[in-house]
Short mmCIF file of C-alpha atoms in Angstrom, two decimals:
data_model
loop_
_atom_site.label_atom_id
_atom_site.label_comp_id
_atom_site.label_asym_id
_atom_site.label_seq_id
_atom_site.Cartn_x
_atom_site.Cartn_y
_atom_site.Cartn_z
CA THR A 1 29.55 -33.96 -82.54
CA GLY A 2 29.62 -31.09 -85.00
CA GLN A 3 25.88 -31.38 -85.60
CA ARG A 4 25.12 -31.19 -81.89
CA GLN A 5 27.41 -28.17 -81.47
CA TYR A 6 25.70 -26.43 -84.41
CA TYR A 7 22.30 -26.51 -82.71
CA ARG A 8 23.76 -25.41 -79.38
CA ASN A 9 25.28 -22.34 -81.03
CA GLN A 10 22.03 -21.19 -82.65
CA PRO A 11 20.58 -18.01 -81.10
CA HIS A 12 17.12 -18.19 -79.52
CA MET A 13 14.39 -16.26 -81.33
CA GLU A 14 12.52 -13.64 -79.35
CA THR A 15 9.29 -15.15 -78.08
CA GLU A 16 6.25 -13.27 -76.78
CA GLU A 17 3.69 -14.91 -74.52
CA LEU A 18 0.11 -14.04 -75.50
CA ALA A 19 -2.00 -16.06 -73.07
CA SER A 20 -1.80 -18.86 -70.53
CA ARG A 21 -4.19 -21.36 -68.96
CA SER A 22 -3.68 -24.14 -66.44
CA ILE A 23 -5.62 -27.19 -65.31
CA GLN A 24 -5.20 -29.56 -62.39
CA THR A 25 -6.02 -33.22 -62.94
CA GLN A 26 -5.30 -35.90 -60.37
CA ASN A 27 -1.80 -35.14 -59.05
CA LYS A 28 -0.57 -33.25 -62.10
CA ARG A 29 -0.82 -29.67 -63.30
CA PHE A 30 -0.78 -28.74 -66.99
CA TYR A 31 0.06 -25.29 -68.37
CA LEU A 32 -1.01 -24.25 -71.87
CA ASP A 33 0.80 -21.14 -73.09
CA VAL A 34 0.15 -19.36 -76.39
CA LYS A 35 3.39 -17.86 -77.66
CA GLN A 36 4.54 -16.05 -80.77
CA ASN A 37 7.88 -15.62 -82.52
CA ALA A 38 9.13 -14.92 -86.03
CA ARG A 39 7.77 -18.26 -87.23
CA GLY A 40 4.24 -17.62 -85.99
CA ARG A 41 2.01 -18.56 -83.09
CA PHE A 42 2.23 -21.84 -81.24
CA ILE A 43 1.06 -23.51 -78.04
CA LYS A 44 3.52 -24.82 -75.51
CA ILE A 45 2.21 -27.47 -73.12
CA ALA A 46 4.01 -28.13 -69.85
CA GLU A 47 3.19 -31.08 -67.59
CA VAL A 48 4.35 -30.60 -63.99
CA THR A 49 4.64 -33.83 -62.01
CA PRO A 50 4.29 -34.11 -58.22
CA GLY A 51 8.08 -34.13 -57.94
CA GLY A 52 8.31 -30.79 -59.76
CA HIS A 53 9.68 -32.14 -63.03
CA LYS A 54 8.40 -30.64 -66.28
CA ASN A 55 7.59 -32.47 -69.50
CA ARG A 56 7.01 -30.20 -72.46
CA LEU A 57 5.38 -30.39 -75.86
CA THR A 58 5.14 -27.69 -78.53
CA LEU A 59 2.32 -27.49 -81.12
CA SER A 60 1.91 -25.05 -83.98
CA MET A 61 -1.60 -23.64 -84.26
CA PRO A 62 -2.63 -25.90 -87.19
CA ILE A 63 -1.29 -28.95 -85.33
CA ALA A 64 -3.05 -27.81 -82.14
CA CYS A 65 -6.35 -27.69 -84.06
CA GLU A 66 -5.84 -31.22 -85.39
CA PHE A 67 -4.81 -32.40 -81.93
CA ARG A 68 -7.97 -30.88 -80.43
CA ASN A 69 -10.13 -32.70 -82.99
CA LEU A 70 -8.44 -36.02 -82.26
CA LEU A 71 -8.78 -35.37 -78.55
CA CYS A 72 -12.56 -35.26 -79.03
CA ASP A 73 -12.38 -38.73 -80.60
CA PHE A 74 -10.34 -40.03 -77.67
CA ILE A 75 -12.84 -38.58 -75.21
CA GLU A 76 -15.73 -40.25 -77.03
CA HIS A 77 -13.89 -43.59 -77.10
CA TYR A 78 -12.99 -43.29 -73.42
CA SER A 79 -16.65 -42.73 -72.54
CA THR A 80 -17.54 -46.11 -74.07
CA LEU A 81 -15.03 -48.06 -71.99
CA GLY A 82 -16.09 -49.95 -68.93
CA PRO A 83 -14.50 -49.51 -65.52
CA SER A 84 -10.81 -50.22 -65.25
CA ASN A 85 -9.73 -53.38 -63.46
CA PRO A 86 -5.97 -53.23 -62.80
CA ASP A 87 -5.86 -56.84 -61.62
CA ALA A 88 -7.19 -58.03 -64.97
CA LEU A 89 -4.67 -56.17 -67.13
CA PRO A 90 -2.60 -58.55 -69.29
CA ASP A 91 0.43 -56.28 -69.17
CA ASP A 92 1.59 -52.81 -68.16
CA ARG A 93 1.16 -51.23 -71.58
CA ARG A 94 -2.27 -52.01 -72.93
CA THR A 95 -3.11 -49.60 -75.75
CA LEU A 96 -6.81 -48.76 -76.07
CA LYS A 97 -6.70 -46.35 -79.02
CA THR A 98 -3.96 -44.91 -81.22
CA GLU A 99 -3.80 -41.96 -83.62
CA ARG A 100 -1.01 -40.11 -85.40
CA ILE A 101 -0.52 -36.53 -86.62
CA THR A 102 1.80 -35.92 -89.58
CA ARG A 103 2.01 -32.27 -90.50
CA GLU A 104 4.57 -29.51 -91.09
CA ASN A 105 7.48 -32.01 -91.16
CA LYS A 106 6.52 -33.10 -87.62
CA ARG A 107 5.00 -36.32 -86.29
CA TYR A 108 3.04 -36.86 -83.11
CA PHE A 109 1.85 -40.20 -81.73
CA LEU A 110 -1.25 -40.27 -79.52
CA ASP A 111 -1.91 -43.40 -77.46
CA LEU A 112 -4.73 -43.96 -74.99
CA LYS A 113 -3.18 -46.50 -72.66
CA GLU A 114 -3.96 -48.36 -69.47
CA ASN A 115 -1.73 -49.68 -66.74
CA GLN A 116 -1.99 -50.35 -63.02
CA ARG A 117 -2.10 -46.60 -62.33
CA GLY A 118 -5.11 -46.06 -64.56
CA ARG A 119 -5.89 -44.81 -68.05
CA PHE A 120 -4.01 -41.96 -69.66
CA LEU A 121 -3.29 -40.34 -73.01
CA ARG A 122 0.34 -40.27 -73.99
CA VAL A 123 1.28 -37.67 -76.63
CA ARG A 124 4.78 -38.01 -78.02
CA GLN A 125 6.60 -36.03 -80.69
CA GLN A 126 9.04 -37.77 -82.98
CA GLN A 127 12.33 -35.89 -83.30
CA ALA A 128 14.39 -35.68 -86.47
CA PHE A 129 17.59 -35.73 -84.41
CA ASN A 130 18.49 -36.85 -80.93
CA GLN A 131 18.60 -34.03 -78.39
CA TYR A 132 21.28 -33.99 -75.69
CA ASN A 133 21.44 -32.61 -72.17
CA GLN A 134 24.40 -30.78 -70.64
CA ASP A 135 26.05 -34.09 -69.79
CA GLY A 136 25.99 -35.15 -73.43
CA ARG A 137 23.37 -37.86 -72.86
CA PRO A 138 20.31 -38.22 -75.14
CA THR A 139 17.14 -36.77 -73.64
CA ASN A 140 13.70 -38.31 -73.84
CA PRO A 141 11.58 -37.20 -76.81
CA PRO A 142 9.07 -34.42 -76.02
CA GLN A 143 5.98 -36.03 -74.55
CA ILE A 144 3.25 -35.67 -71.95
CA ALA A 145 1.00 -38.17 -70.15
CA LEU A 146 -2.49 -36.78 -69.56
CA PRO A 147 -4.75 -38.70 -67.13
CA ALA A 148 -7.85 -39.79 -69.03
CA GLN A 149 -10.15 -38.18 -66.47
CA GLY A 150 -8.68 -34.79 -67.37
CA MET A 151 -9.09 -35.00 -71.15
CA VAL A 152 -12.36 -33.04 -71.24
CA GLU A 153 -11.03 -30.16 -69.16
CA PHE A 154 -7.80 -30.16 -71.17
CA ARG A 155 -9.74 -30.06 -74.46
CA ASP A 156 -11.90 -27.17 -73.27
CA ALA A 157 -8.84 -25.13 -72.24
CA LEU A 158 -7.13 -25.86 -75.54
CA THR A 159 -10.26 -24.99 -77.53
CA ALA A 160 -10.58 -21.62 -75.79
CA LEU A 161 -7.01 -20.71 -76.76
CA ILE A 162 -7.46 -21.90 -80.34
CA ASP A 163 -10.70 -19.96 -80.77
CA GLU A 164 -9.04 -16.77 -79.57
CA PHE A 165 -5.64 -16.95 -81.26
CA ALA A 166 -5.88 -19.26 -84.29
CA GLN A 167 -8.57 -17.44 -86.27
CA ASP A 168 -6.16 -15.25 -88.22
CA GLY A 169 -4.47 -18.25 -89.81
CA ALA A 170 -7.58 -20.36 -90.33
CA ASP A 171 -7.68 -19.70 -94.09
CA ALA A 172 -3.92 -19.79 -94.64
CA PRO A 173 -2.84 -22.10 -97.49
CA GLU A 174 -1.22 -25.36 -96.45
CA LEU A 175 2.05 -26.77 -97.70
CA PRO A 176 2.03 -30.15 -99.50
CA PRO A 177 1.60 -33.14 -97.16
CA SER A 178 4.44 -35.36 -96.03
CA HIS A 179 5.27 -38.60 -97.82
CA VAL A 180 7.03 -41.82 -96.88
CA ILE A 181 9.07 -44.00 -99.26
CA GLY A 182 10.74 -47.31 -98.47
CA SER A 183 10.27 -50.29 -96.21
CA HIS A 184 10.66 -50.66 -92.46
CA ARG A 185 12.51 -53.90 -93.16
CA SER A 186 15.44 -52.05 -94.73
CA LYS A 187 15.24 -48.26 -94.66
CA MET A 188 12.64 -45.53 -94.95
CA PHE A 189 12.73 -42.00 -96.34
CA PHE A 190 10.48 -39.30 -94.90
CA LEU A 191 9.85 -36.32 -97.21
CA ASP A 192 8.57 -33.27 -95.32
CA VAL A 193 7.89 -29.81 -96.72
CA GLY A 194 8.40 -26.89 -94.33
CA HIS A 195 9.18 -23.21 -94.29
CA ASN A 196 11.17 -20.73 -92.24
CA GLN A 197 12.55 -17.20 -92.62
CA ARG A 198 14.64 -18.32 -95.60
CA GLY A 199 11.71 -19.77 -97.52
CA VAL A 200 10.24 -23.18 -98.34
CA PHE A 201 12.36 -26.33 -98.10
CA MET A 202 12.09 -30.10 -98.16
CA ARG A 203 13.69 -32.21 -95.47
CA VAL A 204 14.55 -35.74 -96.57
CA THR A 205 15.11 -38.00 -93.56
CA GLU A 206 16.73 -41.41 -94.03
CA GLN A 207 15.94 -43.79 -91.19
CA THR A 208 16.89 -47.37 -90.43
CA ARG A 209 16.63 -49.33 -87.21
CA HIS A 210 20.09 -48.16 -86.19
CA TYR A 211 20.49 -44.54 -87.29
CA ARG A 212 18.73 -41.51 -88.69
CA SER A 213 20.10 -38.67 -90.81
CA ALA A 214 18.56 -35.83 -92.80
CA VAL A 215 19.29 -33.31 -95.54
CA THR A 216 17.41 -30.07 -96.21
CA ILE A 217 16.81 -29.00 -99.83
CA PRO A 218 15.66 -25.40 -100.55
CA GLU A 219 12.71 -25.11 -102.93
CA LYS A 220 14.77 -23.41 -105.64
CA PHE A 221 16.68 -26.68 -106.21
CA TRP A 222 13.67 -29.02 -106.36
CA GLU A 223 13.19 -28.81 -110.12
CA GLU A 224 16.86 -29.56 -110.73
CA PHE A 225 16.69 -32.59 -108.43
CA ALA A 226 13.48 -33.79 -110.12
CA ASP A 227 15.01 -33.44 -113.60
CA PHE A 228 18.10 -35.36 -112.50
CA PHE A 229 16.09 -38.22 -111.00
CA LYS A 230 13.86 -38.45 -114.10
CA THR A 231 16.81 -38.38 -116.51
CA THR A 232 18.82 -40.88 -114.48
CA SER A 233 15.85 -43.23 -114.13
CA ASP A 234 15.39 -43.21 -117.92
CA GLN A 235 19.10 -43.85 -118.41
CA MET A 236 18.90 -46.85 -116.09
CA GLU A 237 16.37 -48.41 -118.46
CA ASP A 238 19.03 -48.26 -121.20
CA TYR A 239 21.62 -49.61 -118.77
CA TYR A 240 19.58 -52.70 -117.92
CA HIS A 241 18.84 -53.25 -121.60
CA GLN A 242 22.57 -53.16 -122.44
CA ILE A 243 23.49 -55.70 -119.77
CA GLY A 244 20.63 -57.95 -120.81
CA ARG A 245 18.72 -57.76 -117.58
CA GLU A 246 15.14 -56.77 -116.98
CA ARG A 247 14.45 -54.14 -114.42
CA THR A 248 12.96 -55.90 -111.42
CA LYS A 249 10.21 -54.56 -109.20
CA ASP A 250 12.75 -53.60 -106.56
CA ASP A 251 14.72 -51.65 -109.18
CA SER A 252 11.71 -49.84 -110.62
CA PRO A 253 10.86 -46.36 -109.34
CA VAL A 254 7.39 -47.32 -108.14
CA LYS A 255 5.51 -45.13 -105.72
CA ARG A 256 5.06 -46.80 -102.35
CA GLU A 257 2.11 -46.26 -100.10
CA GLU A 258 2.67 -44.83 -96.66
CA PRO A 259 3.48 -47.67 -94.25
CA ASP A 260 1.00 -48.97 -91.77
CA GLU A 261 0.88 -47.13 -88.49
CA GLY A 262 2.28 -50.13 -86.68
CA GLU A 263 5.36 -50.16 -88.88
CA VAL A 264 6.20 -46.52 -88.22
CA GLU A 265 5.42 -46.85 -84.52
CA GLN A 266 7.74 -49.85 -84.25
CA LEU A 267 10.52 -47.94 -85.96
CA ASP A 268 10.09 -44.82 -83.86
CA GLU A 269 9.99 -46.61 -80.50
CA ARG A 270 13.73 -47.30 -80.27
CA ARG A 271 14.12 -44.71 -77.51
CA ARG A 272 10.77 -45.45 -75.89
CA THR A 273 10.46 -44.59 -72.21
CA ASP A 274 8.26 -46.16 -69.56
CA ASP A 275 4.70 -44.91 -69.71
CA TYR A 276 3.19 -42.59 -67.15
CA GLU A 277 6.34 -41.93 -65.19
CA ASP A 278 8.18 -38.77 -64.23
CA LEU A 279 10.08 -37.84 -67.37
CA ARG A 280 12.87 -35.30 -67.12
CA GLN A 281 12.65 -33.14 -70.22
CA ASP A 282 14.32 -29.76 -70.63
CA ASP A 283 13.32 -27.10 -73.13
CA GLU A 284 14.27 -27.91 -76.69
CA PRO A 285 16.93 -25.57 -78.06
CA ALA A 286 15.79 -23.33 -80.87
CA LYS A 287 16.64 -24.85 -84.22
CA LYS A 288 17.59 -22.99 -87.30
CA GLU A 289 16.97 -24.65 -90.62
#
């Protein structure tokens, strides 16, 4: 499609590697690389499976800090669990603890799970658009599966990198938080504020159970959009009055609370892959807003 070709044609930004650490846990090796480009510093995590396949995940420094804090909670919860008994598991996907990160127009789902191979932490990033490999087939979303026994060592390695490279941006002001409007029963709208070399923007993502699309609105147009919505909403009051109909709750511009975690998880699991298996994930192409 034209959208897919657009992202393929975008040039890669120059990236400098600042530091790297690695840990070995069970039969997997994890690499944590601190890198820097025009958009700032970030941490790239690579999971190398016994077969040599790599699964990758990219975290900005603020997201890495939040991830590290949640990782401490997962470690504490894991320490309270009794021994695993694979024969007693009710199914192959028993979730023991779940958290979510929503920041910088990105979403990450963290699930401490248990199956016949043991306990592990799956970290998965939600993508705004499907990514495609060279054959034109959709790729798996960026994700890693960290054996639970390696969470402490992984946290310590991540903390060391954060302490050394994230201090400069510790006091940087944050953009407004993301917001969700709508219902998982019909459609949902995700409003995410971000920034790039061109400035601040808002990405509005419309998502149903069958498709997802997005539009990016530069900050300079926000006030004009807000004025239009306010004026049109007021005009609709007159419209309903003229046709002799009261504005129902569904018609009214009420502010909805963010949906329950289960609702969003259910909606975002349409391309879910089997847990704790060898996922084949190539590097994400650089995206230009």
